[in-house]
Every structure is written in C-alpha cells, then in structure tokens.
XYZ file of C-alpha atoms in Angstrom:
345
model
C 23.934 -5.807 42.406
C 22.505 -7.844 45.268
C 21.563 -4.694 47.131
C 19.343 -3.514 44.304
C 17.279 -6.715 44.100
C 15.099 -6.071 47.181
C 14.408 -2.551 45.952
C 13.392 -3.882 42.540
C 11.113 -6.494 44.072
C 9.544 -3.939 46.359
C 8.785 -1.550 43.491
C 7.482 -4.452 41.397
C 5.080 -5.605 44.106
C 3.873 -2.052 44.675
C 3.196 -1.465 40.987
C 1.828 -4.894 40.040
C -1.892 -4.997 39.345
C -4.388 -6.302 36.793
C -5.902 -3.984 34.205
C -9.025 -6.165 33.895
C -9.275 -7.947 37.279
C -12.854 -9.143 36.732
C -11.463 -11.924 34.519
C -9.971 -13.536 37.654
C -13.497 -14.477 38.719
C -13.419 -17.105 35.950
C -10.601 -19.047 37.665
C -12.701 -20.772 40.385
C -15.270 -21.745 37.764
C -12.641 -23.233 35.441
C -10.855 -25.056 38.267
C -14.165 -26.543 39.416
C -14.829 -27.648 35.838
C -11.443 -29.406 35.679
C -12.150 -31.243 38.929
C -15.561 -32.264 37.657
C -14.093 -33.573 34.393
C -11.362 -35.440 36.238
C -13.913 -37.203 38.380
C -15.672 -38.471 35.305
C -12.877 -41.005 34.915
C -14.630 -43.023 37.575
C -17.346 -43.695 35.037
C -15.018 -46.036 33.145
C -16.027 -48.816 35.493
C -19.577 -48.602 34.181
C -18.342 -48.325 30.601
C -16.339 -51.524 31.040
C -19.624 -53.427 31.074
C -20.229 -52.478 27.419
C -16.734 -51.903 25.935
C -14.025 -54.477 25.430
C -11.278 -54.226 28.055
C -8.586 -53.944 25.339
C -10.307 -50.901 23.711
C -11.228 -49.036 26.861
C -7.747 -47.578 27.641
C -7.509 -46.102 24.133
C -10.920 -44.421 24.444
C -10.330 -42.875 27.851
C -8.960 -39.342 28.086
C -7.189 -39.904 31.413
C -5.398 -43.276 31.147
C -4.124 -44.987 34.231
C -1.289 -46.595 32.288
C 0.298 -45.609 29.009
C -0.810 -47.772 26.144
C 1.426 -50.766 25.609
C 3.495 -50.189 28.769
C 3.320 -50.839 32.450
C 4.212 -47.273 33.403
C 1.750 -44.705 34.628
C 0.650 -42.232 31.892
C 0.327 -38.463 32.087
C -2.968 -37.032 33.313
C -4.333 -34.193 31.122
C -6.231 -32.423 33.883
C -3.339 -30.510 35.532
C -2.163 -29.374 32.098
C -5.658 -28.280 31.093
C -6.040 -26.390 34.390
C -2.666 -24.703 33.813
C -3.608 -23.666 30.259
C -6.914 -22.193 31.372
C -5.243 -20.400 34.292
C -2.614 -18.808 32.050
C -5.280 -17.768 29.547
C -7.331 -16.055 32.246
C -4.251 -14.293 33.625
C -3.467 -12.997 30.139
C -7.036 -11.724 29.740
C -6.859 -10.041 33.172
C -3.980 -7.903 31.893
C -1.109 -8.105 34.393
C 0.836 -4.843 34.479
C 3.681 -3.287 36.435
C 5.269 -0.811 34.014
C 4.112 2.478 32.506
C 4.665 4.110 29.132
C 4.542 7.864 28.591
C 3.338 9.505 25.405
C 3.036 13.141 24.453
C -0.240 14.818 25.404
C -2.271 16.360 22.620
C -5.178 18.763 22.668
C -7.968 18.992 20.140
C -7.792 21.774 17.547
C -9.336 25.124 18.380
C -13.128 25.370 18.135
C -14.853 28.562 16.970
C -18.515 29.387 16.572
C -19.502 32.377 14.435
C -22.777 33.969 15.580
C -24.301 35.971 12.720
C -27.005 38.575 13.228
C -29.800 38.227 10.626
C -32.230 40.670 12.181
C -34.066 43.093 9.822
C -31.616 45.920 10.585
C -28.800 43.903 8.969
C -30.370 44.641 5.572
C -29.468 48.335 5.947
C -27.176 49.819 3.327
C -25.001 52.208 5.327
C -22.231 49.717 4.534
C -22.050 48.851 0.847
C -23.621 46.747 -0.451
C -25.381 46.001 2.868
C -24.550 45.162 6.441
C -25.309 41.466 6.012
C -23.191 41.286 2.848
C -20.287 42.928 4.673
C -20.777 40.443 7.532
C -20.600 37.549 5.076
C -17.276 38.915 3.772
C -15.963 38.973 7.324
C -17.111 35.412 7.939
C -15.214 34.374 4.816
C -12.073 36.003 6.260
C -12.578 34.108 9.531
C -12.912 30.836 7.637
C -9.682 31.584 5.777
C -7.964 32.150 9.127
C -9.250 28.901 10.626
C -6.696 26.588 9.024
C -7.170 23.406 11.118
C -9.587 24.875 13.667
C -13.140 23.551 13.698
C -15.694 26.211 12.849
C -19.456 26.243 13.364
C -22.085 28.886 12.678
C -25.258 30.041 14.397
C -27.603 32.621 12.828
C -30.208 34.466 14.855
C -33.039 36.929 14.645
C -36.032 36.183 16.852
C -34.668 32.642 17.449
C -31.272 30.988 16.899
C -30.592 28.435 14.162
C -27.518 26.242 13.737
C -26.330 26.853 10.183
C -23.327 24.510 10.485
C -22.069 22.321 13.361
C -18.386 22.358 14.238
C -16.397 21.110 11.268
C -12.984 21.434 9.644
C -14.625 21.440 6.218
C -14.742 25.207 5.788
C -15.679 24.798 2.123
C -19.055 23.435 3.191
C -19.607 26.388 5.526
C -18.660 28.776 2.707
C -21.209 27.174 0.407
C -23.979 28.091 2.879
C -23.018 31.754 3.134
C -24.597 33.317 -0.004
C -28.176 32.534 1.043
C -27.903 33.957 4.562
C -30.009 37.127 4.715
C -32.660 38.627 7.031
C -35.505 37.664 4.695
C -34.506 34.001 5.132
C -35.510 34.004 8.801
C -39.056 32.828 9.604
C -39.688 35.567 12.176
C -38.224 39.001 12.832
C -36.401 39.814 16.042
C -32.983 40.590 17.494
C -32.369 38.264 20.452
C -28.705 37.371 20.961
C -28.893 35.484 24.277
C -30.480 32.291 22.860
C -27.880 32.274 20.076
C -25.056 32.425 22.629
C -26.573 29.484 24.480
C -26.746 27.549 21.208
C -23.072 28.326 20.504
C -22.173 27.239 24.029
C -23.763 23.827 23.457
C -21.734 23.324 20.284
C -18.478 24.252 22.011
C -19.106 22.142 25.113
C -19.372 19.075 22.877
C -16.158 19.888 21.001
C -13.627 18.582 23.543
C -11.320 21.498 22.724
C -9.526 23.617 25.298
C -9.409 26.674 23.038
C -13.047 27.685 22.512
C -14.147 31.001 21.017
C -17.309 32.764 19.919
C -17.304 35.614 17.400
C -20.490 37.690 17.200
C -21.135 39.768 14.068
C -23.961 42.189 14.775
C -25.124 45.805 14.745
C -26.785 45.489 18.159
C -29.391 43.377 19.942
C -32.562 43.763 22.006
C -31.781 41.638 25.081
C -28.637 43.220 26.561
C -29.138 42.070 30.170
C -29.490 38.392 29.258
C -26.737 38.516 26.634
C -24.219 40.163 28.985
C -25.031 37.661 31.732
C -24.416 34.713 29.398
C -21.208 36.306 28.077
C -19.857 36.536 31.616
C -20.780 32.881 32.248
C -18.992 31.867 29.053
C -15.863 33.661 30.201
C -15.894 31.717 33.476
C -16.067 28.481 31.455
C -13.000 29.474 29.418
C -14.931 30.468 26.284
C -13.734 33.801 24.907
C -16.379 35.951 23.225
C -15.424 38.663 20.735
C -17.717 41.024 18.837
C -17.540 42.659 15.420
C -19.625 45.768 14.915
C -21.324 45.773 11.516
C -22.739 49.188 10.623
C -22.027 52.874 11.109
C -22.759 55.415 13.813
C -24.691 57.515 11.298
C -26.891 54.535 10.446
C -29.377 54.132 7.638
C -33.157 53.987 7.232
C -34.589 50.574 8.080
C -36.427 48.838 5.258
C -39.469 46.588 5.403
C -39.658 43.231 3.713
C -41.261 44.845 0.644
C -38.404 47.327 0.304
C -40.214 50.354 1.721
C -38.773 52.357 4.606
C -39.997 51.757 8.142
C -41.448 54.936 9.653
C -41.733 56.040 13.252
C -44.767 57.569 15.001
C -44.096 60.952 13.373
C -44.001 59.492 9.886
C -40.250 59.902 9.582
C -37.981 57.084 8.314
C -36.825 54.991 11.257
C -33.044 54.968 11.520
C -30.967 51.980 12.607
C -27.473 52.662 13.929
C -24.554 50.578 15.079
C -24.677 50.161 18.858
C -20.917 50.025 19.330
C -21.081 50.671 23.090
C -23.314 47.657 23.682
C -21.121 45.381 21.560
C -18.034 46.612 23.387
C -19.679 45.767 26.710
C -20.488 42.317 25.340
C -16.878 41.661 24.326
C -15.597 42.948 27.675
C -17.988 40.681 29.608
C -16.966 37.723 27.438
C -13.224 38.238 27.830
C -12.680 38.942 24.154
C -12.240 42.056 22.049
C -14.447 44.394 20.076
C -13.457 45.468 16.571
C -15.138 47.462 13.864
C -16.020 45.711 10.621
C -13.718 48.119 8.786
C -10.688 47.019 10.844
C -10.927 43.302 11.702
C -7.171 42.718 11.393
C -6.488 42.529 15.131
C -9.224 39.959 15.704
C -8.171 37.831 12.730
C -4.550 37.860 13.890
C -5.614 36.756 17.355
C -7.704 33.912 15.955
C -4.915 32.817 13.640
C -2.435 32.581 16.508
C -4.637 30.020 18.277
C -5.415 27.740 15.354
C -3.507 24.484 14.993
C -1.075 23.572 12.256
C -2.774 22.011 9.222
C -3.555 18.317 9.613
C -2.132 18.010 13.116
C -3.336 18.035 16.675
C -1.349 20.321 18.937
C 1.139 18.729 21.339
C 1.002 20.119 24.844
C 4.429 21.477 25.775
C 6.177 19.600 28.617
C 3.094 17.450 29.227
C 2.671 13.702 28.770
C 0.112 10.998 29.434
C 1.110 7.813 31.294
C -0.590 4.481 30.624
C 0.052 0.988 31.985
C 1.559 -1.665 29.719
C -0.501 -4.823 29.252
C 1.913 -7.728 29.893
C -0.732 -10.349 29.158
C 0.646 -10.721 25.649
C 3.800 -12.331 27.054
C 1.738 -15.176 28.521
C 0.139 -16.095 25.214
C 3.127 -18.145 23.874
C 2.892 -20.420 26.933
C -0.849 -20.852 26.368
C -0.226 -21.785 22.731
C 2.461 -24.318 23.683
C 0.157 -25.977 26.200
C -2.690 -26.022 23.666
C -0.367 -27.676 21.140
C 0.660 -30.300 23.741
C -2.958 -31.066 24.631
C -3.887 -31.366 20.959
C -0.833 -33.512 20.141
C -1.721 -36.030 22.840
C -5.370 -36.010 21.725
C -6.511 -34.529 24.994
C -8.572 -31.783 23.336
C-alpha cells in the first residue's frame, strides 16, 4: 500500500489544474482588503474620544479582549480571509479527475433541391414532371424519420423553401404550391441552388450530410459539376433523380401554348439522363430514374437516425474534467455561519 502512495501523488499533481483559473486573480485583491480592514482597528483610539470606554469593546469588530473576561478574543480577519480564499478556489474549479460519456452525433441532414424550371411543367410523365417530383419528395420525407430535411427550389435563381427541420409535416404543407409558374423568372441554373444547399448543411452540425437533386436537366453543367465535386470533398454526398423521359414532350409557355423553334415546330424537352448521371458521379452519390427510386430511398433510410434519438458513436466517448469546487462549498458555508454567529458579518 505504501508503494502506491507516491504514484498516486505523482498522478494527482500531474492532473491537478483549475477549470477557471482567472478567478485566482481575485485572491490578492481580497487578501489586501482583509489587511486593510484589519488595520482599521487602529481607528478605535480616535473613536474612544467620543464613545464611552465601556461600550467601545462591544461595538468593535476585532476585540482585543473577550467581553467580560481577561482573555484575548478571536480575531475575525483570518477567518474572513480563509472563507474568501475557499470561495475563490471553489469558483476557480479545481479538477484532477475525468468522466467519460458516450459520444453522440447529430441526426442526418438532407437538402432536397427541386427543379422548377419551365420544362418541369411538361406532361411526358403523368400528370406532369413537377407533380411526379412532388410525389418523390413526399417519399423522401416519409423516409426521413428523425433526419432533418430542408428544401431549395430553383429556376433562374435558388430559393430556400424550408430550412433544415425535423418537422416534415410543415415541409409537406408547402409542396402543393410548388410549380414553375410560381417562380419570378424563368431559367435552369443548378449551381447556385447547390451552393444554397451547401450553406444549409454546413450550419447543421451533422456528419451525415446529403443533397438530393430532382431535375430533368440544367443549363450550367460546368459550374454544377465543379460544385458537386467540391461537395464530395467536404463529405456531402449528392444524388440525382431524373424526372422525365427520353422521348420528352413539347414545352409549353406560361399561357399554355407550345413553344416553337426557329422552324415553327414544337420545341421538345427531354430528360438529360447522361448529365444527371455525371452530376451524381461527381458528387459521390447515385443517379436513379423517377420510376425506380427504391434504391435511393433505401440508402437514405439506412442513414437516418432512430426516432427521437441522437445516434451514439460506436466505441467512441468524450472525456470531460470533473469540477471539484462543489466539495469546498460546505466549508465556505460553515465559515459563513461562524462569522454570522459571532456577529462578524
């Protein structure tokens, strides 16, 4: 037993530290205040000119002799200095032991990027491409369970429809009104929408971050593929869902008429599956057709957390130092009670 004592003391001294050491700066100030107060007892000689000699000992805080006796009384100043010192040490947070708790990660974070360009109003998929995309978004929301889901819609510019939230019912309530004619300007620029989704995910604090793009194609492939590759390097997986058919359908104007090309023929809009597949490959995700989203939904479901719980990291823990200042507080309270009992406070 004796041989283990030096080892214990050595480990104690190596581990001992204060969690809030700046409180120790208060000690010199408090000790100086005690000395200053103690020196004020010298003023009793001046007070003796105005106060009766029999009353003066009872009015003084630091009595030279106990009342009614010839013995020397206790001085309050050492006790007050001790109480203040213990209080400051408790506030400084002495610590020499650690506790370990299980490490948890935040639930998965997904951002759905929905294409609302004019071509999404085409009817090669019944009832329309955008309606089919909304059905797919509803399936993704059903898969989310405890994952946080946000949504970004884009045409010429991106718009955040919903920030990251676990309230999928609120996101569902926004879905019926999403259509190409809702957008203020026509266009098909995916890159700014990916940057908007990236901002939402970077603020999520989650380790499992994913983007799902639902589109029939886009007009800025170089910029979009570059951003998808950057997202992959940051650990954000990007998957794409192709909404449309290879045969395509005539593109309609806002008034319902067909858009015509230079030869007066109806302008066709087709699913650009190759471009979307390149996007998913650059983003480290997968490309699926809107008719067969099962593989993507299964992959998303496998990453979502259990309902109502954060996910514990396997074989990982977080260590934190115990604050032993609480054990000093009973001594501070006892000293405060002593000072109050002897009318020194």
